[in-house]
Coordinates of C-alpha atoms in Angstrom, one line a residue:
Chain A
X602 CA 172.7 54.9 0.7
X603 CA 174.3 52.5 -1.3
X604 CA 177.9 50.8 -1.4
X605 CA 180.2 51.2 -3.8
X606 CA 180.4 47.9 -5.2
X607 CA 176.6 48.1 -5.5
X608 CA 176.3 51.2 -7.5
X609 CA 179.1 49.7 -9.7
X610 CA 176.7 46.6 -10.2
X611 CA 173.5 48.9 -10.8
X612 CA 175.5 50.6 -13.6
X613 CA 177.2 48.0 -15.1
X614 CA 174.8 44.8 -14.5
X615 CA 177.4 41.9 -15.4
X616 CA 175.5 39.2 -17.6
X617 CA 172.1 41.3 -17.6
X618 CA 169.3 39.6 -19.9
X619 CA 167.5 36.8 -21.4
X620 CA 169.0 33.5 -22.3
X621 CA 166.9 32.0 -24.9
X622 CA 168.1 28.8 -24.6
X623 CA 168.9 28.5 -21.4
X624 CA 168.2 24.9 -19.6
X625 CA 165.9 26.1 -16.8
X626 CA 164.4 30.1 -15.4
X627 CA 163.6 30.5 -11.8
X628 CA 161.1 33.3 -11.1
X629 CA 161.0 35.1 -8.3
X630 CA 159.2 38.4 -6.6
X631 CA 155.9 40.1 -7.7
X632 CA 155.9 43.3 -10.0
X633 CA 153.0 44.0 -7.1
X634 CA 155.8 44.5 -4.7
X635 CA 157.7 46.0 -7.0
X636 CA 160.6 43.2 -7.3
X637 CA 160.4 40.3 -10.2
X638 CA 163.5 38.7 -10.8
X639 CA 164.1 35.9 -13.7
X640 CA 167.1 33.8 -13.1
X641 CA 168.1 31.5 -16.4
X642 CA 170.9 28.9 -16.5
X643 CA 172.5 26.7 -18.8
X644 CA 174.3 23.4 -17.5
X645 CA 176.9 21.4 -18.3
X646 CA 178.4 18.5 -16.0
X647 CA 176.5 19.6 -13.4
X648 CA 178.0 22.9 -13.3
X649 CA 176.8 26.3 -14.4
X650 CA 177.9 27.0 -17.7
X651 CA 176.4 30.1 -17.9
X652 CA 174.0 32.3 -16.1
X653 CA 171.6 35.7 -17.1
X654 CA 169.4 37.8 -15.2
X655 CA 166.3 40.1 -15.9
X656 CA 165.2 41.9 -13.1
X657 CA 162.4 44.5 -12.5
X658 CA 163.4 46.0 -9.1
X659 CA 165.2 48.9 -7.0
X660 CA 168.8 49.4 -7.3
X661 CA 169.2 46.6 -4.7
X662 CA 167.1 44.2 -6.4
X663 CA 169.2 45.0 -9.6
X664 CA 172.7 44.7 -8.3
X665 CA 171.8 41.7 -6.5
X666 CA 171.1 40.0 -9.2
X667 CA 174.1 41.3 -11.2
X668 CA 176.0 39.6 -8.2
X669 CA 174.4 36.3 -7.8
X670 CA 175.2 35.9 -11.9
X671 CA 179.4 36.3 -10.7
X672 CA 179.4 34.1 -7.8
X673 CA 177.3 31.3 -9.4
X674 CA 179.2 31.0 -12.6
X675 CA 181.3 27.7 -12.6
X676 CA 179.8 26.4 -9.5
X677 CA 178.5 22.9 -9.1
X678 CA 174.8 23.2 -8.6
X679 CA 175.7 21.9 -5.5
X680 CA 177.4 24.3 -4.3
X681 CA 175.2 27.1 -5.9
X682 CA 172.6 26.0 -4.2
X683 CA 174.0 27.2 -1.0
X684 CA 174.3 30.6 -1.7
X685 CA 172.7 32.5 0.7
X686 CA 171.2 36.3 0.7
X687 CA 173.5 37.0 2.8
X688 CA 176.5 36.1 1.0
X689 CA 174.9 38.1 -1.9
X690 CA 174.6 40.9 0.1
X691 CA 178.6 40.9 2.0
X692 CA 179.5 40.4 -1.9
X693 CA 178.5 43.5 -2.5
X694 CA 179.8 44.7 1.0
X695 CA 176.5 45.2 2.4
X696 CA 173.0 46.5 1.7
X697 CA 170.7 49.2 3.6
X698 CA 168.9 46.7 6.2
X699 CA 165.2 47.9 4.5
X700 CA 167.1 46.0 1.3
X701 CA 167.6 43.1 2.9
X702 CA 164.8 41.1 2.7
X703 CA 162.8 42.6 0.1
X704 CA 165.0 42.6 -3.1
X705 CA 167.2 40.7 -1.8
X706 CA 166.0 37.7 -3.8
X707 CA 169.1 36.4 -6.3
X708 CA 169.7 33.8 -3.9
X709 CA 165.7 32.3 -3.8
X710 CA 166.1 33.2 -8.1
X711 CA 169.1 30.6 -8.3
X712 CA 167.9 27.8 -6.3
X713 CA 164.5 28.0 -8.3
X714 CA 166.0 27.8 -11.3
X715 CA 168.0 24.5 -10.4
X716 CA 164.9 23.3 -8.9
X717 CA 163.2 23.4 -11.4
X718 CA 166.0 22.3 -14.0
X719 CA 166.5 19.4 -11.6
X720 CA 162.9 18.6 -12.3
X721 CA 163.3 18.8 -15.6
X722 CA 166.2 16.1 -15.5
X723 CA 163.3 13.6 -13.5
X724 CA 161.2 13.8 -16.2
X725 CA 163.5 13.2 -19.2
Chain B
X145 CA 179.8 67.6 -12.1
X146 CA 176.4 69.6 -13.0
X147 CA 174.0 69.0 -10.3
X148 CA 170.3 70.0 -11.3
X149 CA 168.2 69.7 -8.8
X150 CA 164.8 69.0 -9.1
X151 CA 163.3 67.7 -6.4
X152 CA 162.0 71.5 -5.0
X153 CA 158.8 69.8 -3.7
X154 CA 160.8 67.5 -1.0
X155 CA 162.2 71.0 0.1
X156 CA 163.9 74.1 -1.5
X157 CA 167.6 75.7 -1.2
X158 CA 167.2 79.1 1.1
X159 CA 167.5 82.2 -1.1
X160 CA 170.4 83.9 -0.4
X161 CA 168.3 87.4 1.2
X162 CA 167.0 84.6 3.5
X163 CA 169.6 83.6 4.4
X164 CA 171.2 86.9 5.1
X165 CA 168.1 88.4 7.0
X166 CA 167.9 85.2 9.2
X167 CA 172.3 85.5 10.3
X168 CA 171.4 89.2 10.8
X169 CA 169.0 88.4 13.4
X170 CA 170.9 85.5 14.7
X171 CA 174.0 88.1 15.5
X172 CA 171.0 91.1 16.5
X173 CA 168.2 89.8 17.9
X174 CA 169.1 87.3 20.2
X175 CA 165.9 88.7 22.7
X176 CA 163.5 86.7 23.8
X177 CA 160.2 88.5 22.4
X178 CA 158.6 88.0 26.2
X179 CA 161.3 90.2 27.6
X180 CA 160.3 93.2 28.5
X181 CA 163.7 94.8 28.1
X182 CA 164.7 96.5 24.7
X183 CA 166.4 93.4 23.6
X184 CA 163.5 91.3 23.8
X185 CA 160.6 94.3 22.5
X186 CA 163.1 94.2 19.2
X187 CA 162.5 90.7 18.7
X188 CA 158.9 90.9 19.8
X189 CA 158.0 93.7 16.9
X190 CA 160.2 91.6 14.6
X191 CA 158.1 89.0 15.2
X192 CA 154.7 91.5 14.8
X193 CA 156.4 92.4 11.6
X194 CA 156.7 89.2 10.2
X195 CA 153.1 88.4 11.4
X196 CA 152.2 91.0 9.1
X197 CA 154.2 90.5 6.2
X198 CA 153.0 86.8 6.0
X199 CA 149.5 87.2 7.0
X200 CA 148.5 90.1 4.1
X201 CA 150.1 87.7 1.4
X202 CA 147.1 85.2 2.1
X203 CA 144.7 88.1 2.7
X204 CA 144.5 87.3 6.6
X205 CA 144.8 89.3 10.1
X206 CA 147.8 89.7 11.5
X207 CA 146.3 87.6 15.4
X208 CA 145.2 85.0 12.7
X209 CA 148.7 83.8 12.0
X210 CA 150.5 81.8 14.5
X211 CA 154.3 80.1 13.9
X212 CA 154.9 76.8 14.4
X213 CA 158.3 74.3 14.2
X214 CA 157.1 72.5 11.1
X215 CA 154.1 72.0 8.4
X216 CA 153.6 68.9 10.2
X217 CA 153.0 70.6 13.4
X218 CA 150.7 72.8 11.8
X219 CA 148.6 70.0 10.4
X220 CA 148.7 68.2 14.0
X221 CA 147.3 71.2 15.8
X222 CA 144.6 72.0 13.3
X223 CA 143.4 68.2 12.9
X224 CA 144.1 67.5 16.7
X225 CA 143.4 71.0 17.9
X226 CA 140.1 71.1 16.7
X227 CA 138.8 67.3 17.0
X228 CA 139.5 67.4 21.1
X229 CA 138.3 71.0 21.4
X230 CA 135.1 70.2 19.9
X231 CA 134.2 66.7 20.7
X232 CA 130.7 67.9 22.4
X233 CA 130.0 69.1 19.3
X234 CA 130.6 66.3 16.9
X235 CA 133.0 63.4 16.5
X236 CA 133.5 63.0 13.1
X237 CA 135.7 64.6 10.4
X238 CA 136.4 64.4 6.3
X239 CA 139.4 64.2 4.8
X240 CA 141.2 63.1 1.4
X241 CA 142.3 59.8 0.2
X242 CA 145.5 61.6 -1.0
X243 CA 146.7 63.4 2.0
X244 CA 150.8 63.9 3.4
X245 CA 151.0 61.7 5.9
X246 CA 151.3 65.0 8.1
X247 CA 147.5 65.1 8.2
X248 CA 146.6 61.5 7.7
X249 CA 148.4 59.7 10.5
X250 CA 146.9 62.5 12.3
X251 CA 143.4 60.9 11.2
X252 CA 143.9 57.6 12.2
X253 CA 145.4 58.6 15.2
X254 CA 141.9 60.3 16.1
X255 CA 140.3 57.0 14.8
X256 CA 142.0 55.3 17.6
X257 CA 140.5 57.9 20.3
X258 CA 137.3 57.5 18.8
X259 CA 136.5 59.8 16.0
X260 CA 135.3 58.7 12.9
X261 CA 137.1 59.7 9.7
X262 CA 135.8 59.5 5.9
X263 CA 138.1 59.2 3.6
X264 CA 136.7 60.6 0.4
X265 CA 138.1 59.2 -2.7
X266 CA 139.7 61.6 -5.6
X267 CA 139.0 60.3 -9.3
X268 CA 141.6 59.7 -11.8
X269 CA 143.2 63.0 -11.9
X270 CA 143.0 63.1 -7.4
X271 CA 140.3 65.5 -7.9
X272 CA 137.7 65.0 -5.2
X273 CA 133.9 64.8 -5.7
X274 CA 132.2 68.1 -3.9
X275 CA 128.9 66.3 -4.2
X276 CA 129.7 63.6 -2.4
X277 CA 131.8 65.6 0.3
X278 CA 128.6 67.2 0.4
X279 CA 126.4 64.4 1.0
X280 CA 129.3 62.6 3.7
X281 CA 128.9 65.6 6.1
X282 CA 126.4 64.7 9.2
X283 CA 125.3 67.0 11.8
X284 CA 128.2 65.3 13.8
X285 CA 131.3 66.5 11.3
X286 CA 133.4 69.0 13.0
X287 CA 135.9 69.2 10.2
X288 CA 137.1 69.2 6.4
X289 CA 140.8 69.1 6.3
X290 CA 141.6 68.7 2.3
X291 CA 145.0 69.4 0.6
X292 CA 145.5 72.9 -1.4
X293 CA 147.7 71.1 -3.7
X294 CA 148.6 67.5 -3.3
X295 CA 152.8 67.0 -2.9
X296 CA 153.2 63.9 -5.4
X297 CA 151.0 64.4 -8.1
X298 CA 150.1 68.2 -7.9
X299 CA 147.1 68.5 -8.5
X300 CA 144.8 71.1 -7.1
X301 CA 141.9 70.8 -5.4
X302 CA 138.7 72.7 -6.1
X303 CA 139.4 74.8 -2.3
X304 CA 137.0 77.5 -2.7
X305 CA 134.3 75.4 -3.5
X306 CA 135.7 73.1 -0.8
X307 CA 135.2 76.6 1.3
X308 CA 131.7 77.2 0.7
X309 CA 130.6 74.3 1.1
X310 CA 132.1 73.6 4.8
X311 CA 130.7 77.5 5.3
X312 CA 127.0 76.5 4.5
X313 CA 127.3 73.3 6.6
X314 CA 128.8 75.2 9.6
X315 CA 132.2 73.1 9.3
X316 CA 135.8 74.0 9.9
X317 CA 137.9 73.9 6.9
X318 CA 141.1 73.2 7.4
X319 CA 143.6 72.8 3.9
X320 CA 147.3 71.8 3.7
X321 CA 148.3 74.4 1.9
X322 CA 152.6 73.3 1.9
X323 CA 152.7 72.7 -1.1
X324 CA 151.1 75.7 -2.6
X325 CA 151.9 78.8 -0.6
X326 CA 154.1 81.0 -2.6
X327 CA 153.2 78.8 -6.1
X328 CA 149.6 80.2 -6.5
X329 CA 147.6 83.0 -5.4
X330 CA 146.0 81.8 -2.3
X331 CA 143.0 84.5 -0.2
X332 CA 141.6 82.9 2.5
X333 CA 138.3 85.4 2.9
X334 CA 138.2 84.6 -1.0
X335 CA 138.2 80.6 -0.5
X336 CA 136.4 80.7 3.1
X337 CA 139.5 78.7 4.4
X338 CA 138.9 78.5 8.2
X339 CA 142.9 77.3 9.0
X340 CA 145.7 76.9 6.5
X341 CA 149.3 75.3 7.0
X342 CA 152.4 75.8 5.1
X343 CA 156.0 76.0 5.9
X344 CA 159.0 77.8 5.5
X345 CA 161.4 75.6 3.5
X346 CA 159.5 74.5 0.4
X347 CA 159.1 78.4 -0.4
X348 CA 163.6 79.1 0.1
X349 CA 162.7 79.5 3.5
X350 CA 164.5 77.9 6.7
X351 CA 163.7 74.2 8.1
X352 CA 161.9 74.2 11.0
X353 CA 159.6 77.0 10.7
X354 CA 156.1 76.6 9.5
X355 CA 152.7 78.5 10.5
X356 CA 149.1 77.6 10.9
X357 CA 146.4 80.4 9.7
X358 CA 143.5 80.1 12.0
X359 CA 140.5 82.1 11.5
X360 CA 139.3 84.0 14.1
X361 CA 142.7 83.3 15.9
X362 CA 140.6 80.4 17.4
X363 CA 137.5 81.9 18.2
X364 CA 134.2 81.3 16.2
X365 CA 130.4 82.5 16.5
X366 CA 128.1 79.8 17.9
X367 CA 131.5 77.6 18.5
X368 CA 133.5 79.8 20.9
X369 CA 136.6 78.5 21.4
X370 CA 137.0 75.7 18.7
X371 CA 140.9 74.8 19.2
X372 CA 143.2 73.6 21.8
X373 CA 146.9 74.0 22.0
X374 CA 148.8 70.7 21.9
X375 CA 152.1 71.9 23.3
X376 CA 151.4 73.9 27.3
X377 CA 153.9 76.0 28.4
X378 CA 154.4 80.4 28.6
X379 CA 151.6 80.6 26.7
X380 CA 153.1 82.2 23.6
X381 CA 151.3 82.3 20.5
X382 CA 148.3 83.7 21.9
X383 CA 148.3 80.6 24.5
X384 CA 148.0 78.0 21.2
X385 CA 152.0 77.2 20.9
X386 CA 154.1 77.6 23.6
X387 CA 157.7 77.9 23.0
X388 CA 160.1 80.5 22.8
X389 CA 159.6 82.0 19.5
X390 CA 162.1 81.0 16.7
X391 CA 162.3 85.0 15.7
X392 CA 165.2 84.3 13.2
X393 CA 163.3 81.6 11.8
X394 CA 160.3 83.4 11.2
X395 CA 162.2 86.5 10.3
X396 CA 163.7 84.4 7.3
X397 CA 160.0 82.5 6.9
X398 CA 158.6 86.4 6.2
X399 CA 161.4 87.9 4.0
X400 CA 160.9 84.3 2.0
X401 CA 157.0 85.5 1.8
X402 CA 158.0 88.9 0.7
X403 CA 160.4 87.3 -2.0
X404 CA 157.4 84.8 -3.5
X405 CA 155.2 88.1 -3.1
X406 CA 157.4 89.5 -5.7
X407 CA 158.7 86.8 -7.8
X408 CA 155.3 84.6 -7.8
X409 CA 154.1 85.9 -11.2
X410 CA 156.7 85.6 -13.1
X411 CA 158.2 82.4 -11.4
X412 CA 154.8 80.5 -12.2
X413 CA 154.8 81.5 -15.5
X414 CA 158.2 80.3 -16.0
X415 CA 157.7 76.9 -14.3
X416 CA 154.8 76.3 -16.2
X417 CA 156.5 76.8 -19.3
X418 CA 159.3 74.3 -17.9
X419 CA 156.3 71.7 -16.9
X420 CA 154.5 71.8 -20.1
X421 CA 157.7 70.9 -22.3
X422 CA 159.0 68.1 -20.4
X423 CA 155.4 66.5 -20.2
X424 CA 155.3 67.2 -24.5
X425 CA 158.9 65.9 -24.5
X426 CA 159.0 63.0 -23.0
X427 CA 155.3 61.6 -23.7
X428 CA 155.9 62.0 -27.0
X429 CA 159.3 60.4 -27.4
X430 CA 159.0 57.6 -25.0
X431 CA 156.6 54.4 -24.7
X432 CA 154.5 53.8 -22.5
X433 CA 154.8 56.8 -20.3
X434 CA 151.8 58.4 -19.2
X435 CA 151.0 61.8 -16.8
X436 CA 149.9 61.0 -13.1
X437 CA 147.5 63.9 -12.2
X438 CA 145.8 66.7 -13.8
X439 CA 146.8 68.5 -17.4
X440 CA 145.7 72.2 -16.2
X441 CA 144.2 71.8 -12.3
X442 CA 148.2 71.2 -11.2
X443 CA 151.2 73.2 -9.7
X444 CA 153.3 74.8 -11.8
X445 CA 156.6 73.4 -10.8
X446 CA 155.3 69.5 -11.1
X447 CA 155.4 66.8 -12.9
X448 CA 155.1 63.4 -12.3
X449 CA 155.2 60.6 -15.1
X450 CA 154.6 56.8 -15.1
X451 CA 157.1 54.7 -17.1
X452 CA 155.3 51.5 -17.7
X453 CA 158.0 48.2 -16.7
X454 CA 160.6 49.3 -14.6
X455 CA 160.5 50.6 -11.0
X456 CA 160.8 54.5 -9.7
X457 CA 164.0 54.2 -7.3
X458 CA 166.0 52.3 -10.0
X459 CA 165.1 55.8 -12.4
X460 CA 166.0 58.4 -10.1
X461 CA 169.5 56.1 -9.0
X462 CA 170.1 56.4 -12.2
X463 CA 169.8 60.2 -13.0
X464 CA 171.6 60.5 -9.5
X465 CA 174.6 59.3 -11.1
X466 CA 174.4 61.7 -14.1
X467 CA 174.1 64.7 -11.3
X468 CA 170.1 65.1 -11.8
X469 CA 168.0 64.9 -7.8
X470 CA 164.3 63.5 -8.6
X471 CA 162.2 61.7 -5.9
X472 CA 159.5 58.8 -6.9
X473 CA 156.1 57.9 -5.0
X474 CA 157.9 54.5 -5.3
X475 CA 157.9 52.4 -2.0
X476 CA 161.8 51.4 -2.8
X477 CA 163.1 54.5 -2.3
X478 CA 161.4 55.6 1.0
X479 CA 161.6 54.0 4.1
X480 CA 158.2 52.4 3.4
X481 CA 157.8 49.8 1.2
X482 CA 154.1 50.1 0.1
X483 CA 153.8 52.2 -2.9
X484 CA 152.6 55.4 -3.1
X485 CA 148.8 55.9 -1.6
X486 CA 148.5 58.9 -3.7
X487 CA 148.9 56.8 -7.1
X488 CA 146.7 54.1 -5.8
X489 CA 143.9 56.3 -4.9
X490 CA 144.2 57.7 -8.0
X491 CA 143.5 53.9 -9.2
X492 CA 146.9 52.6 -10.6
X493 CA 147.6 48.8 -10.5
X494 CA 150.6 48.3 -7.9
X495 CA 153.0 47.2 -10.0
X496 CA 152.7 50.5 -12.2
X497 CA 152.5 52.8 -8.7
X498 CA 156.2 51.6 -8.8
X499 CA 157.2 53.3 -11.6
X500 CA 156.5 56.9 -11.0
X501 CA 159.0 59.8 -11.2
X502 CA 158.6 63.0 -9.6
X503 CA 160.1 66.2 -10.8
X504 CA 159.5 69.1 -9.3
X505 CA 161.5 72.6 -10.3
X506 CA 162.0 76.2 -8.6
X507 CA 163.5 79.3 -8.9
X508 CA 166.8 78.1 -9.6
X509 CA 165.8 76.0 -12.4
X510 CA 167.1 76.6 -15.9
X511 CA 165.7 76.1 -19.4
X512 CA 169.2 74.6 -19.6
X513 CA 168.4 72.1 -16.5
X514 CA 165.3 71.3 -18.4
X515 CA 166.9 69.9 -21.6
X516 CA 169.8 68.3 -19.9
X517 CA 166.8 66.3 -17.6
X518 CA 165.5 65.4 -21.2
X519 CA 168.8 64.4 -23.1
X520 CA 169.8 62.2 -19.8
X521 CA 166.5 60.7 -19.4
X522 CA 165.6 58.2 -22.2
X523 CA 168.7 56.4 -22.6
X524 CA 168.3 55.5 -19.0
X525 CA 164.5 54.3 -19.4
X526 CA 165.5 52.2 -22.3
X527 CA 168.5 50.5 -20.7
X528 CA 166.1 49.8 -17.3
X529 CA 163.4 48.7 -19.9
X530 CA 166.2 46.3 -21.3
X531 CA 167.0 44.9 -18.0
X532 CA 163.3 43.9 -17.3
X533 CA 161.3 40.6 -17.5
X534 CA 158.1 43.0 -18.1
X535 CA 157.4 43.9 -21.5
X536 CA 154.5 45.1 -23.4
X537 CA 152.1 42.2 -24.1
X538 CA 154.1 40.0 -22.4
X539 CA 152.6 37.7 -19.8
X540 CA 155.0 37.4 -17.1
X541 CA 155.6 33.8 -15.7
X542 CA 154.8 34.7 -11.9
X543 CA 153.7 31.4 -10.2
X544 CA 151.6 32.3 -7.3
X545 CA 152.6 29.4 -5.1
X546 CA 156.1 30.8 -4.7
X547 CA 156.4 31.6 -0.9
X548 CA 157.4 35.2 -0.4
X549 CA 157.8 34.9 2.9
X550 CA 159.6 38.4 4.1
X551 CA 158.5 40.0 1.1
X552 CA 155.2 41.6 1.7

């Protein structure tokens, strides 16, 4: 059902959970549907210095996240911004298409979580 | 790897006499039972003998048992054979909160052609009320169709009660009885069962063969005929199923019977024994786990636990990888997303309908399946626990005006 590079994600989550004091969390998903994701980031020069995830979810939902945490690492948040679900999901060459919409969410995790650190910066 | 495999309710490995009996009559009785030639009388009393074999394990006729493709099927014809034979008579029928989706699809489906359906609900344990099934039936109810033993949560229903009660009314009683044939004792003159449907593979049977019990092979004082055949064709089956006869099939469905006949004793007792650890086991040594469905009023072979702040497909994916099959009522791992409606009739909040695991074990289970099951399981619980934002007392941040657009 799922890829390989999934089940390596689901059973070795890379940078898997919370960052105390981490800059900003984006929340995403309801435990109702059965998917909540928390996204936490720490930045430096505009770039993300580092990145954790805790995620309630199906395998998807959990590797996913695992993923989003290796290709936003370094990035400008810029350029993390701009990560998409699907580049999440090609990352982890491809997810069953039920998958794709529903715990797909790393991507919508991210961007709230510089949102919301970008908010942060207005106030200050 | 060691593979245990405990997911016997989803569907069962053939025994191995089955499977022997059923290539036997693949290589020997290649008639077609409405031959008249020798070829086709040997599969026809084949097919007699099977009748017979299966129908005095559940204390029935021999013209009261007719074979279907499926337990689905079975459902389908009772549900649908009785609502469109009888719609002069009544339009409205009673059913369970917690049935397969076998026999309520079938339900709404009728809803849409104009019957009315109640839904009765089941209380915490998916036991359902006989008072108030009681008090729903009208002089317009044509039929009760209520589980045997329900497939997620295994508990069992109060069906000879169920039985009197539809007998006093006048009412067909139909039970889906899948889940239970060859796991407990079932007489249907003892529980005034009016049609019953099981299946061939969840009792080491072959896929694709199932059977429908119907009282009176269709016929009924004050009723006459009170069912109509879905499928129209040589009129096999006594005119309610036409289609060649899978003789075979049924041939391995009936030597299956004549192995539960035999084993069923002893097999329960085992399975229970199996149950009733890993239920001490694990609710003892984990947090916030609890049982979904009933201590004592349950199948033997079933247990299915609730692990508080994690999510059912991500449990079972990860005893998949240490070689151990499990299913969840979990929407993630199903093709539907909602969760379970078993658990939420049952009243459970969503987000703990989500984290539900299903075992269910068989003849081929092992004391020494049992205790690898419960040395792989709670290091994987903990590690999930550890991934996830929900924690005991812990108020999770969820901000209700995040759009979740495609998410439901």
């Amino acid at each position: 059902m799922y890829s390989e590079k999934v089940m390596d994600h689901f059973r070795n989550p890379r940078n898997m959970g919370e960052m105390k004091d981490a800059d900003a969390v984006g929340e995403v998903g309801n435990p109702v549907c059965g998917d909540l994701m928390y996204i936490y980031i720490k930045i430096k020069d505009d770039r993300i210095d580092d990145i954790s995830f805790q995620t309630f979810g199906c395998g998807a939902a959990i590797a996913t996240s695992s993923m989003i945490t290796e290709l936003a690492k370094g990035k400008t948040i810029d350029e993390a911004m701009k990560i998409t679900r699907d580049d999440i999901a090609g990352s982890l060459d491809g997810l069953p298409p039920i998958k794709m919409h529903c715990s797909n969410l790393a991507s919508d995790g991210l961007r709230k979580a510089i949102e919301n650190y970008r908010a942060k910066q207005k106030k200050e | 790897m060691k593979y245990v495999y405990l997911d016997y309710a989803a569907t069962t490995p053939m025994d191995p006499e089955v499977i022997k009996e059923i290539e036997n009559h693949y290589r020997e009785t290649y008639g077609n039972a409405s031959s008249f030639h020798t070829m086709g009388q040997k599969a026809a009393q084949i097919l007699e003998n099977s009748r017979e074999t299966v129908a005095s394990f559940i204390n029935a006729k021999t013209d009261e048992i007719f074979f279907m493709s499926s337990g689905t099927e079975s459902d389908n014809l009772a549900i649908k054979g009785v609502a469109f034979k009888s719609k002069e008579r009544g339009n409205h029928i009673i059913t369970s909160a917690i049935e397969h989706h076998a026999v309520q699809h079938t339900c709404q489906y009728l809803e849409k052609q104009g019957f009315k359906v109640s839904y009765l609900p089941v209380d915490e344990y998916g036991l359902i009320d006989l008072k108030e099934l009681e008090e729903t039936i009208t002089n317009k109810t044509i039929l009760i169709s209520i589980m045997f033993a329900n497939n997620e949560i295994g508990t069992i229903e109060p069906i000879k009660e169920i039985g009197e009660i539809a007998k006093k009314h006048d009412v067909i009683f139909h039970t889906d009885a899948v889940q239970t044939l060859g796991k407990v004792p079932i007489d249907v003159e003892e529980m005034n069962i009016d049609l019953l449907s099981a299946s061939a593979h969840k009792l080491y049977g072959p896929k694709g063969v199932g059977l429908l019990y119907i009282r009176g092979h269709g016929v009924r004082k004050g009723w006459g005929k009170y069912i109509e055949p879905l499928l129209h064709g040589g009129g096999h089956e006594r005119g309610l199923r036409s289609s060649t006869e899978n003789v075979p099939g049924i041939a391995g469905f009936a030597k299956a019977v004549e192995l539960c006949k035999r084993n069923m004793k002893e097999e329960s007792e085992k399975l229970t024994k199996f149950r009733d650890k890993i239920i001490k086991e694990i609710t003892e040594n984990i947090e916030d786990v609890y049982l979904n469905g009933h201590y004592t009023k349950r199948l033997p072979n079933n247990v299915n636990l609730g692990f508080r702040y994690i999510e059912g497909e991500s449990i079972i994916l990860s005893l998949d990888v240490e070689g151990i099959a499990t299913s969840t009522g979990s929407a993630c791992s199903s093709k539907s997303l909602e969760p379970s409606h078993v658990l939420l009739a049952i009243g459970q909040k969503p987000e703990d309908a989500h984290g539900s695991l299903r075992i269910t074990m068989g003849r081929y289970t092992t004391e020494a399946d049992i205790d690898y099951f419960l040395e792989k399981l709670p290091p994987i619980i903990e590690k999930l626990r550890k991934m996830s934002p929900l924690k005991k007392g812990k108020k999770y941040m969820f901000d209700p005006t995040y759009e979740t657009d495609q998410h439901h």
